[in-house]
Coordinates of C-alpha atoms in Angstrom, one line a residue:
X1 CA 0.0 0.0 0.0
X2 CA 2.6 2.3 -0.3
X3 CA 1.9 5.8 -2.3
X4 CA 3.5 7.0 -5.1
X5 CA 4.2 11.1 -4.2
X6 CA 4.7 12.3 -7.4
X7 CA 1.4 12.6 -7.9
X8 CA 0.9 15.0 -4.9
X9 CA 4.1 16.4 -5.7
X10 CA 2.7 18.0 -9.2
X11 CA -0.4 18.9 -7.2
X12 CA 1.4 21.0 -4.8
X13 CA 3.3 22.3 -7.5
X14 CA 0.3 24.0 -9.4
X15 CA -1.2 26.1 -5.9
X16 CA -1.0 29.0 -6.3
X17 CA 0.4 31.6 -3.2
X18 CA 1.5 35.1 -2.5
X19 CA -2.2 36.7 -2.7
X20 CA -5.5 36.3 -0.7
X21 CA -7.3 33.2 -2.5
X22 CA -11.4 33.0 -0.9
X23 CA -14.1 31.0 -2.3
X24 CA -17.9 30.3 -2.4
X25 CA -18.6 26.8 -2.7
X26 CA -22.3 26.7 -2.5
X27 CA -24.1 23.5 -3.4
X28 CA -26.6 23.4 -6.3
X29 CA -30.0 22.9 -4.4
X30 CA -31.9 25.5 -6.2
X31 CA -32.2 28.4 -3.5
X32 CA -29.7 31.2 -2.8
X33 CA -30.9 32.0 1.0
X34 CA -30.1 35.3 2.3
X35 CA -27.5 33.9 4.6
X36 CA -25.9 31.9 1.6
X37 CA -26.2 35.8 -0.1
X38 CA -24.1 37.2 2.7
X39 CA -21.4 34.0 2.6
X40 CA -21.0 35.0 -1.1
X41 CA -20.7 38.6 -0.3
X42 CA -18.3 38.7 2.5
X43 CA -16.0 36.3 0.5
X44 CA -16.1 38.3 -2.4
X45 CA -15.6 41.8 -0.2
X46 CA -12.1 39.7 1.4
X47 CA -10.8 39.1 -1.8
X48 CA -11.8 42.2 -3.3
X49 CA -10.5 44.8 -0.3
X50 CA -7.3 42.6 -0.3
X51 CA -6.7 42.8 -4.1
X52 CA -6.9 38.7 -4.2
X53 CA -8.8 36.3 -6.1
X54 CA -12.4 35.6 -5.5
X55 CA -13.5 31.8 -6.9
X56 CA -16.6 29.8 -7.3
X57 CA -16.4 26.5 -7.0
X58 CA -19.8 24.4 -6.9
X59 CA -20.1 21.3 -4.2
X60 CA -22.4 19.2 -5.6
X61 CA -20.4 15.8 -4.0
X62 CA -24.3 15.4 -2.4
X63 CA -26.0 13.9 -5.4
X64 CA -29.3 13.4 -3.7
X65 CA -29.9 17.0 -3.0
X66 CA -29.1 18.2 -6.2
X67 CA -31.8 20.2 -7.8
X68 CA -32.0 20.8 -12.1
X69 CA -31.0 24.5 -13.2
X70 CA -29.7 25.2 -9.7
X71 CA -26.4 25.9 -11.1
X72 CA -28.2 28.4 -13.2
X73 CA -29.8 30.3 -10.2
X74 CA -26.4 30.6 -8.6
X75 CA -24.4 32.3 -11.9
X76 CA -27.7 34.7 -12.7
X77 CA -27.2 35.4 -8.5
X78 CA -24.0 36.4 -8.8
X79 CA -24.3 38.2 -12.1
X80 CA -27.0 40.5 -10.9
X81 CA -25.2 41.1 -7.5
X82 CA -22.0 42.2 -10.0
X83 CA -19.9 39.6 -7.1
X84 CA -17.6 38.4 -10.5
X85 CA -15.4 35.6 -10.0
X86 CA -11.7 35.1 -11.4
X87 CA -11.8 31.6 -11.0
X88 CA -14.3 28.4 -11.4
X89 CA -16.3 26.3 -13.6
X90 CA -17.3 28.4 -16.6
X91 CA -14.0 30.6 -16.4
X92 CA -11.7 27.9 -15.7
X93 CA -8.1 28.5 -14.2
X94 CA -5.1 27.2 -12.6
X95 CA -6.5 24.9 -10.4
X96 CA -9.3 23.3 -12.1
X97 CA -11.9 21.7 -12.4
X98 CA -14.1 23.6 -10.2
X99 CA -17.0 21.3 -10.0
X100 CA -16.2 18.7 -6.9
X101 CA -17.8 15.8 -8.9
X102 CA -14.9 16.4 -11.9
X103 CA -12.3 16.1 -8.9
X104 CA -13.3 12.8 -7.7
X105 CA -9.9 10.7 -8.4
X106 CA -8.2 13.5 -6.7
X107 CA -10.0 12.8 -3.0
X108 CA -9.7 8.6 -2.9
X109 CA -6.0 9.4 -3.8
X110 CA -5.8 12.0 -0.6
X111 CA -7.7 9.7 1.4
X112 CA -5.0 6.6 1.0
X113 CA -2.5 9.0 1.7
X114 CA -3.8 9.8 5.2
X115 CA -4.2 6.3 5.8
X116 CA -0.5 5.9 5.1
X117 CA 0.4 8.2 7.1
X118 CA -1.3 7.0 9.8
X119 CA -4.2 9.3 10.8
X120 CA -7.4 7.6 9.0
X121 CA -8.4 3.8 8.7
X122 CA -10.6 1.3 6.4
X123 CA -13.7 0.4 8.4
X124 CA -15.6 -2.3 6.9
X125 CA -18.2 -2.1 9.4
X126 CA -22.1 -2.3 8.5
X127 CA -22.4 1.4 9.6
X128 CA -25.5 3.5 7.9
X129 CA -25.2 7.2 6.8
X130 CA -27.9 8.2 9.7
X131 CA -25.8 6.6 12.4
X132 CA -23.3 8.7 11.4
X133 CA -25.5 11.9 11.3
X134 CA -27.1 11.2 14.3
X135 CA -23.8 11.7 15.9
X136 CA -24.1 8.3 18.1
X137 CA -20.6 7.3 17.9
X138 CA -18.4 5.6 19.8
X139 CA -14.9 5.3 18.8
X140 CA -13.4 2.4 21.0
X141 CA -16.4 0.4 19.7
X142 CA -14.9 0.1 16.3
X143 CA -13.0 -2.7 15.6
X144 CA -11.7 -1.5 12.6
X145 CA -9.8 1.0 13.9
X146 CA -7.0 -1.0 15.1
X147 CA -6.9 -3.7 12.3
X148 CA -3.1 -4.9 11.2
X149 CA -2.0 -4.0 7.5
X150 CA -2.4 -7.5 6.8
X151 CA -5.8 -8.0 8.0
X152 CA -6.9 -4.5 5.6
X153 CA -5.1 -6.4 3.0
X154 CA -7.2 -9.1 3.3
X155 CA -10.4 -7.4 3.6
X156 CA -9.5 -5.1 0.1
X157 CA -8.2 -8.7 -1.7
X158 CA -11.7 -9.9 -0.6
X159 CA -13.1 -6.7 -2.3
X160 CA -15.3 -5.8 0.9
X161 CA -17.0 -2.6 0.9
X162 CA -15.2 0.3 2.7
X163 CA -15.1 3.9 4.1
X164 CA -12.5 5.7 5.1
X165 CA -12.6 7.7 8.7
X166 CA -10.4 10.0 10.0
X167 CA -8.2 8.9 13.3
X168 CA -8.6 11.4 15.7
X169 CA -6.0 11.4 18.2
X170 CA -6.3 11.6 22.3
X171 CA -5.8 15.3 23.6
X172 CA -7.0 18.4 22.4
X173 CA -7.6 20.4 19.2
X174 CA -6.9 24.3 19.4
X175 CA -8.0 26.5 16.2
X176 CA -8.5 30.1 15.7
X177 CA -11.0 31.7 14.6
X178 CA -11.1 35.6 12.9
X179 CA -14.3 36.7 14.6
X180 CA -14.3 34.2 17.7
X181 CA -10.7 33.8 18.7
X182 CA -9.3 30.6 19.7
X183 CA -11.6 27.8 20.8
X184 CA -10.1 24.9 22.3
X185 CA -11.7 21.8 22.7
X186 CA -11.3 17.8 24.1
X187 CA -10.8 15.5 21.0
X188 CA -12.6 12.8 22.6
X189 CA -15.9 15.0 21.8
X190 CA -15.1 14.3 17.9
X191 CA -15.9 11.4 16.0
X192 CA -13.9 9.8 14.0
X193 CA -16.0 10.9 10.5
X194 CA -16.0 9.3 7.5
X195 CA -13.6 11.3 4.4
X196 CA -14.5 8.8 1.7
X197 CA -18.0 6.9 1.0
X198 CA -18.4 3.4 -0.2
X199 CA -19.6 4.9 -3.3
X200 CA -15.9 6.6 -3.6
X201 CA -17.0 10.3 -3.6
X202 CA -15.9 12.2 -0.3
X203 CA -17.8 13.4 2.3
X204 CA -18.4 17.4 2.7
X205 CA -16.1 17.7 5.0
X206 CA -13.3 15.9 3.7
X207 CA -13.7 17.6 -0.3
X208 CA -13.9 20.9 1.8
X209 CA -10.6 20.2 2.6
X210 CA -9.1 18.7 0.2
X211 CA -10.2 21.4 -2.5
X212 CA -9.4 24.6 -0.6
X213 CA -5.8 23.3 0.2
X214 CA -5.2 22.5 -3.6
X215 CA -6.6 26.1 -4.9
X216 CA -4.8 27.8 -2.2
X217 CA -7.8 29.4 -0.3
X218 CA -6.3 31.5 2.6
X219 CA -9.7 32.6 4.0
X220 CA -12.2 30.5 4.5
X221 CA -16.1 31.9 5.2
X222 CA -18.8 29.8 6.7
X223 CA -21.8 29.6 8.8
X224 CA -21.0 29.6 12.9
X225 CA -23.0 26.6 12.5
X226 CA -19.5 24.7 11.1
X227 CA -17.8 26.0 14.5
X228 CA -18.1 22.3 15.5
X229 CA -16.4 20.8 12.7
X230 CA -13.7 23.1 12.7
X231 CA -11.3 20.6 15.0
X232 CA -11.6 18.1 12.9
X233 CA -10.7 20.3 9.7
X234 CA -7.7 21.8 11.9
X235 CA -6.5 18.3 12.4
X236 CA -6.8 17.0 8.6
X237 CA -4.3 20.1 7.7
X238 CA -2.1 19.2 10.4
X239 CA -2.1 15.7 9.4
X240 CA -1.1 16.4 5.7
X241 CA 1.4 19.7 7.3
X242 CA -0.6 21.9 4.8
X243 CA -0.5 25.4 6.2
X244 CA -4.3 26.1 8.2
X245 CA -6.5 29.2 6.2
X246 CA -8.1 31.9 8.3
X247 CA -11.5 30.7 9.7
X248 CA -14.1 33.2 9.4
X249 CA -17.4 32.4 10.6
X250 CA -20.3 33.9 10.5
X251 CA -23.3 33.7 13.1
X252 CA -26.7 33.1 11.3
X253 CA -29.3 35.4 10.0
X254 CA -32.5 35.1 12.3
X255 CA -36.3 35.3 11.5
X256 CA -37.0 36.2 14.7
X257 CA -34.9 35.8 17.8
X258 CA -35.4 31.8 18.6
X259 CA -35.6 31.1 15.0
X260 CA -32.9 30.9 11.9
X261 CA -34.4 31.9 8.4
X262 CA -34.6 28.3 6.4
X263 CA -36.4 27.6 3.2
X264 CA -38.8 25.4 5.1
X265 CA -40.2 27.7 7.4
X266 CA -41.0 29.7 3.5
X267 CA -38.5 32.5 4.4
X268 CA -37.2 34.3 1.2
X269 CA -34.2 33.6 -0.9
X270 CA -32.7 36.7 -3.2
X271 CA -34.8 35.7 -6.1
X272 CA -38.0 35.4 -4.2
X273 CA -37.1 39.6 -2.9
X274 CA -36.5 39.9 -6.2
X275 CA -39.6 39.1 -6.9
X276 CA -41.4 40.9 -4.5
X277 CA -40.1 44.3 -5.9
X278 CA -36.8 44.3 -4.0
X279 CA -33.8 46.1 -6.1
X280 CA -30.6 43.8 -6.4
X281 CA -28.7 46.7 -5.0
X282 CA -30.6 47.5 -1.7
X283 CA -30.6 43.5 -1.0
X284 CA -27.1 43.3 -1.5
X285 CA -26.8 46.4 1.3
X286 CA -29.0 45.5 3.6
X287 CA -27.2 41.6 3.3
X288 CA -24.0 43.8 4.1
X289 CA -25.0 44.9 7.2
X290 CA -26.6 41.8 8.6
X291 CA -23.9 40.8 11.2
X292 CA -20.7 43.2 9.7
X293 CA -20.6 47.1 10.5
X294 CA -18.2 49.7 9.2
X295 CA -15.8 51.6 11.9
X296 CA -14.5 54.6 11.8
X297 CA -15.7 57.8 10.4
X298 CA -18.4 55.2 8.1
X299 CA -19.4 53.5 11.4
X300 CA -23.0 55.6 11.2
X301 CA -22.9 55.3 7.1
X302 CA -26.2 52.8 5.9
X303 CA -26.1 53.3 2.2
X304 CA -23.1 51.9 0.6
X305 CA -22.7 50.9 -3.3
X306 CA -20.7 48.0 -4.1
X307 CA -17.3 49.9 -4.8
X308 CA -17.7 51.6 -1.3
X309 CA -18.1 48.1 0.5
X310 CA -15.0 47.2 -0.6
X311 CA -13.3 50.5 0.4
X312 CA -15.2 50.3 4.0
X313 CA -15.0 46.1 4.3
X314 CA -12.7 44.9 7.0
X315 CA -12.9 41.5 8.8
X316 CA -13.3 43.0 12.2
X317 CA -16.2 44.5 11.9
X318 CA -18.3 41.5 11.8
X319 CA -20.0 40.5 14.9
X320 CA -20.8 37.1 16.7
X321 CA -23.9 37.8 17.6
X322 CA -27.0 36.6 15.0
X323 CA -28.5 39.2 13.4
X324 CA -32.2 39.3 12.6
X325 CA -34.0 40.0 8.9
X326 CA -35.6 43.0 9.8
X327 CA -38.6 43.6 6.7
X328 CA -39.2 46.8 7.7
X329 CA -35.9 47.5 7.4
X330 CA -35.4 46.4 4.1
X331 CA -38.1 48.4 2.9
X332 CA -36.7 51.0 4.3
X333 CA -33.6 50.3 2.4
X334 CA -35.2 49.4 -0.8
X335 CA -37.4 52.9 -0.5
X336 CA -34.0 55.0 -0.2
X337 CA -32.9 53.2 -3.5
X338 CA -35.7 53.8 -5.4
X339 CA -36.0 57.5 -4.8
X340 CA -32.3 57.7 -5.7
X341 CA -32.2 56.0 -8.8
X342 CA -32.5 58.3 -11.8
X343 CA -36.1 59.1 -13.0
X344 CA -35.5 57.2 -15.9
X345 CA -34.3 54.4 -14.7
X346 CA -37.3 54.5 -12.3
X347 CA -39.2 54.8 -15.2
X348 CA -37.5 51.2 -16.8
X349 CA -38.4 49.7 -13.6
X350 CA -41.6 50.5 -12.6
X351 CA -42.9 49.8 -16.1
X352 CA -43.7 46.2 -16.3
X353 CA -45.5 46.5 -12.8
X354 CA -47.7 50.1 -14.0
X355 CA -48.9 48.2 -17.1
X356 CA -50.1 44.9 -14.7
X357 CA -53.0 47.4 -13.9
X358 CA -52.6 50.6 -16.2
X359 CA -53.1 48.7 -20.0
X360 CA -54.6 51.8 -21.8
X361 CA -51.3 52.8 -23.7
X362 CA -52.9 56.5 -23.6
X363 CA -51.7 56.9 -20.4
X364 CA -47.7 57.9 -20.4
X365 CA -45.4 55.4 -18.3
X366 CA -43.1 58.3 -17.4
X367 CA -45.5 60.5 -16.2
X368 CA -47.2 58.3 -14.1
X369 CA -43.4 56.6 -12.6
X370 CA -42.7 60.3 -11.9
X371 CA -45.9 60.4 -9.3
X372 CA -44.9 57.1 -7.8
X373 CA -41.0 57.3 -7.1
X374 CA -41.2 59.5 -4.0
X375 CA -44.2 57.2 -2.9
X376 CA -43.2 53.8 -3.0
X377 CA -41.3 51.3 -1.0
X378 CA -41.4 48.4 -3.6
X379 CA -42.0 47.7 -7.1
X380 CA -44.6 45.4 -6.4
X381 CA -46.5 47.9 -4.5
X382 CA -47.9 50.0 -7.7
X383 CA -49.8 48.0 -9.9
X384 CA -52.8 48.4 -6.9
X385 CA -51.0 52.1 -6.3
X386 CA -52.0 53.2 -9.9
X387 CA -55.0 50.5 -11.3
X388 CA -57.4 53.9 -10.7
X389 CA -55.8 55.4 -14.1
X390 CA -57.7 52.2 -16.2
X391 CA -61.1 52.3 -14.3
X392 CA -62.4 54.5 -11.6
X393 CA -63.1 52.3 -8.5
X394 CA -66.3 52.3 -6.7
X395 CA -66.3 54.8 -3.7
X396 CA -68.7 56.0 -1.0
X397 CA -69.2 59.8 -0.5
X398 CA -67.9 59.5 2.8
X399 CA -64.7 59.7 1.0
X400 CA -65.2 63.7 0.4
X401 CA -65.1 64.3 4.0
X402 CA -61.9 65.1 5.6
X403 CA -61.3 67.4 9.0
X404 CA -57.9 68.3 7.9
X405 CA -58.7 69.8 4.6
X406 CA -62.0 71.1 6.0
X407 CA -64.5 69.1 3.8
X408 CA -67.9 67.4 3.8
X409 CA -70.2 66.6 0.8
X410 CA -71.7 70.1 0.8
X411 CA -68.3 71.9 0.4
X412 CA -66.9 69.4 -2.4
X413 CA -70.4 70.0 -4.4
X414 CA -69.6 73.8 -4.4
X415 CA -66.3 73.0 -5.0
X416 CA -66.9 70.6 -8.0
X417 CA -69.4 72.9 -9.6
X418 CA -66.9 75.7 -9.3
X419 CA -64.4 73.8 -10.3
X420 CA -65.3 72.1 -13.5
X421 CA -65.7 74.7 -15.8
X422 CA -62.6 76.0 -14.8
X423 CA -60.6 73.2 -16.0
X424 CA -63.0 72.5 -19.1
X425 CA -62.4 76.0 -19.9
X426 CA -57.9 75.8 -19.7
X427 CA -56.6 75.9 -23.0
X428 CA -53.4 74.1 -22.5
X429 CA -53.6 71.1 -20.3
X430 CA -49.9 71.2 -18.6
X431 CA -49.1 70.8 -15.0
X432 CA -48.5 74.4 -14.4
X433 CA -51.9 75.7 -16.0
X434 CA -53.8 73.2 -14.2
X435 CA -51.8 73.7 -10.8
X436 CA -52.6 77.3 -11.3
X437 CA -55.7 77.4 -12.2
X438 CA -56.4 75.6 -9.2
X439 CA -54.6 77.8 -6.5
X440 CA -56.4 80.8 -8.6
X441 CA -59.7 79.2 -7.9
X442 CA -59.3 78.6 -4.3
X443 CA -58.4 82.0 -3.6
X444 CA -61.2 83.2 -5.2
X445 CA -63.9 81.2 -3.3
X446 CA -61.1 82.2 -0.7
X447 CA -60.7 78.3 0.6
X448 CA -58.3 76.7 1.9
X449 CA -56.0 75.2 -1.4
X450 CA -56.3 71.5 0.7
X451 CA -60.4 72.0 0.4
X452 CA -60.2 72.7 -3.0
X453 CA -57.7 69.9 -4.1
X454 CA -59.3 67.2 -1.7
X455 CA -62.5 66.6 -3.9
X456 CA -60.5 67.2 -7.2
X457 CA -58.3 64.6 -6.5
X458 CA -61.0 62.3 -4.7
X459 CA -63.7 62.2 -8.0
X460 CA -60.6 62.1 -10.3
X461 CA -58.8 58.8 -8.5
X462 CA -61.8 57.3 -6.7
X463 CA -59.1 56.5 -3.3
X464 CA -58.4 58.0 0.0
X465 CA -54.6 57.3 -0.9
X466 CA -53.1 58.1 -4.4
X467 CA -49.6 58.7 -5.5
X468 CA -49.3 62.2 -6.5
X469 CA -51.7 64.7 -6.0
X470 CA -54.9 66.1 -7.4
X471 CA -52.7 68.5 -10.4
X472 CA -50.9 65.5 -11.7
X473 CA -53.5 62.8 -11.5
X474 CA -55.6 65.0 -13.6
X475 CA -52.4 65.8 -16.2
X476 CA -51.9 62.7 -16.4
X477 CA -55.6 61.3 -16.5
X478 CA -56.0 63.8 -19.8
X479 CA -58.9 66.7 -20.2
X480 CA -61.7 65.1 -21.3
X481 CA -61.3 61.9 -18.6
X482 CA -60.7 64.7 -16.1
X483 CA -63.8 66.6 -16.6
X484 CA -65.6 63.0 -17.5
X485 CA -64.4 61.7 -13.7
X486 CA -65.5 64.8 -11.9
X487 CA -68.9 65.0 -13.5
X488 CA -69.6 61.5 -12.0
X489 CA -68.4 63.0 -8.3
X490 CA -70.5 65.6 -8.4
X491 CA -73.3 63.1 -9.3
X492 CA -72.6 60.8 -6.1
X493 CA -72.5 64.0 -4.3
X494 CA -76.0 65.5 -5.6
X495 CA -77.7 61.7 -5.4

């Protein structure tokens, strides 16, 4: 059983070293979570503040979990999120492949080296995969662990099925961690886990490994949830005398404060915000700042662009304590965005969602995105903002009286009648002349302008709530469906 080292020898020879070197490695199971979001993020933000290389390698060693055009989710993901790669499977690179199924020879080979060197073992015991989940191990129980060269020999020569496990040693593990230090803890607490299946593809934790040693990762980011398995990682590096990465783990993203966010319990992933009107680029931000904070003279800064992540990113400033998706807060977030992109990129946006309920193309796009961008806190919110511009809803007259603007259905009949002719009577139907003709009126019926503009806007949109006011509904309504809408409040008013 002795190994042959060239091989390993050339493998060493092609890692690259002398720059940071961080991955995502997420695994194909259709759904980019929000904490898998901030994984890819912070990785990307190491590499990028630290002028390294940022590389995507996709773990898909669990073939029962794989899900069809997952892969696809994950490059569209990135692509939108502008978190580019330098290395992985549809770029290629120095240390491919970059698809953990295309690497299989390269983990049994790794495997029988460890054995060789003493710190894993053949167990041919009948063991199944949910024993070994369960964690119900005991390692002095296994018989195989202590089995002569010549009785593995034997077994292999017999062609009985196998695993591989790790030997843990007696004494103690020590690692360090970037965010929570150095934890110590008792090796007799770790199992002695299996690296290679029967089936000869290795187990997570063992590819992990394996891979980021051979592309020359030097910061590896993870879940806190992975704090446990850290030891055992620490010792497969020591075993091989590979040089250990920097540990960075992150605590999870919360629903609420007992419970993590998980695809079961139906909380979102980044497409599903997508689709609920989020913008890629207040995701991304709000992701950000789920666990990491800037310091210094950014500590109070919210609003941060891509480029000025990685200017403000620094390892330190994430926390250990979980941080909780906050929905309120994201809208708050998403809001900000919206009113700050241009107002014709607003325009581009909001389009598809205006024409769900506005379909008469009379009706400008621009005109009526130009109402709604100060008033709206997600895309998805406008198609019931704005379905008034198609059909006039059904309303009560209770809806012309209003304490603050000093109405009830007597005032808005005088001001309708007054009103009408007025506007049937402007020659040019522009903002202005309507918006003056308007504040001319009230002053000479010496209202209030609110008492004057609430039954305008009231007959013209048929809600208590409208984006934009009574001058631009009715510029953007048009003259005749103005006049036409008013007509009918003063109707309900006289019935």
């Amino acid at each position: 059983m002795s190994v042959d080292m060239k091989y390993f020898e050339e493998m060493e020879a092609k890692i690259p070293h002398g720059k940071v070197r961080t991955r995502f490695a997420p695994s194909p199971t259709g759904y980019m979570h929000v904490g898998n979001l901030r994984t890819a993020l912070y990785t990307w933000l190491i590499a990028r503040s630290q002028g390294g290389t940022f590389i995507l390698r996709i773990e898909d060693t669990d073939q029962g979990r794989l899900v069809d055009g997952a892969v696809d989710v994950i490059y569209r993901t990135m692509a939108e999120c502008g978190l580019d790669h330098d290395e992985g499977p549809d770029v290629g690179g120095p240390v491919a492949p970059y698809i953990q199924s295309e690497r299989r020879d390269t983990y049994g080979k790794y495997a029988k080296l460890l054995v060789e060197k003493g710190h894993a073992y053949y167990c041919f015991c009948e063991k199944t995969e949910s024993e070994e989940d369960s964690g119900n191990f005991n390692r002095t129980a296994d018989p195989c662990r202590d089995l002569t060269r010549e009785e593995v020999e034997a077994k292999l020569a017999q062609g009985l099925p196998y695993v591989i496990r790790q030997r843990i040693p007696a004494g103690t593990t020590t690692f360090h961690d970037a965010i929570f230090g150095d934890i110590t803890v008792d090796n007799n607490t770790l199992d002695d886990q299996v690296l290679l299946k029967r089936d000869g593809l290795p187990t997570y934790n063992f590819a992990n490994v394996i891979d980021d040693h051979l592309m020359g990762i030097t910061h590896v980011v993870r879940g806190s949830e992975y704090l446990s398995s850290a030891p055992k990682y620490n010792l497969l590096y020591e075993a091989f005398g590979w040089d250990i990465p920097t540990y960075v783990h992150c605590s999870p993203v919360m629903r609420d404060a007992q419970n993590k966010m998980s695809k079961r319990h139906g909380d979102p992933s980044y497409e599903d915000l997508k689709a609920e009107g989020y913008l890629t680029e207040a995701i991304l931000n709000y992701v950000a700042l789920l666990g990491w904070s800037p310091k210094g003279e950014q500590s109070e800064q919210e609003i941060f662009t891509l480029p000025e992540l990685v200017k403000a990113f620094d390892m330190t400033g994430i926390s250990k304590s979980p941080a909780i998706f906050d929905r309120a807060k994201l809208d708050h977030f998403n809001a900000v965005y919206l009113r700050n992109m241009t107002p014709e990129a607003f325009a581009k946006a909001a389009e598809p969602y205006i024409r769900q309920s506005v379909k008469n193309p009379a009706y400008d796009v621009a005109s009526i995105a130009s109402v709604l961008q100060a008033r709206c806190e997600k895309l998805t919110d406008i198609p019931e903002k704005v379905d008034f511009f198609d059909a006039l809803p059904a309303y009560g007259v209770e809806f012309f009286t209003n304490k603050k603007s000093k109405t009830n259905p007597e005032v808005c009949t005088a001001m309708l009648e007054a009103v009408i002719p007025v506007l049937e009577a402007l020659p040019a139907w522009t903002v202005d002349a309507i918006h003056d003709a308007l504040i001319d009126l009230a002053q000479k019926l010496e209202v209030k302008n609110a008492t004057l503009m609430w039954p305008v806007r009231i007959a013209a949109a048929g809600k208590l709530v409208t984006p934009g006011g009574a001058v631009e509904i009715c510029h953007i309504l048009g003259k005749e469906e103005t006049v036409r809408r008013l007509r009918q409040g003063l109707s309900l008013l006289r019935s």
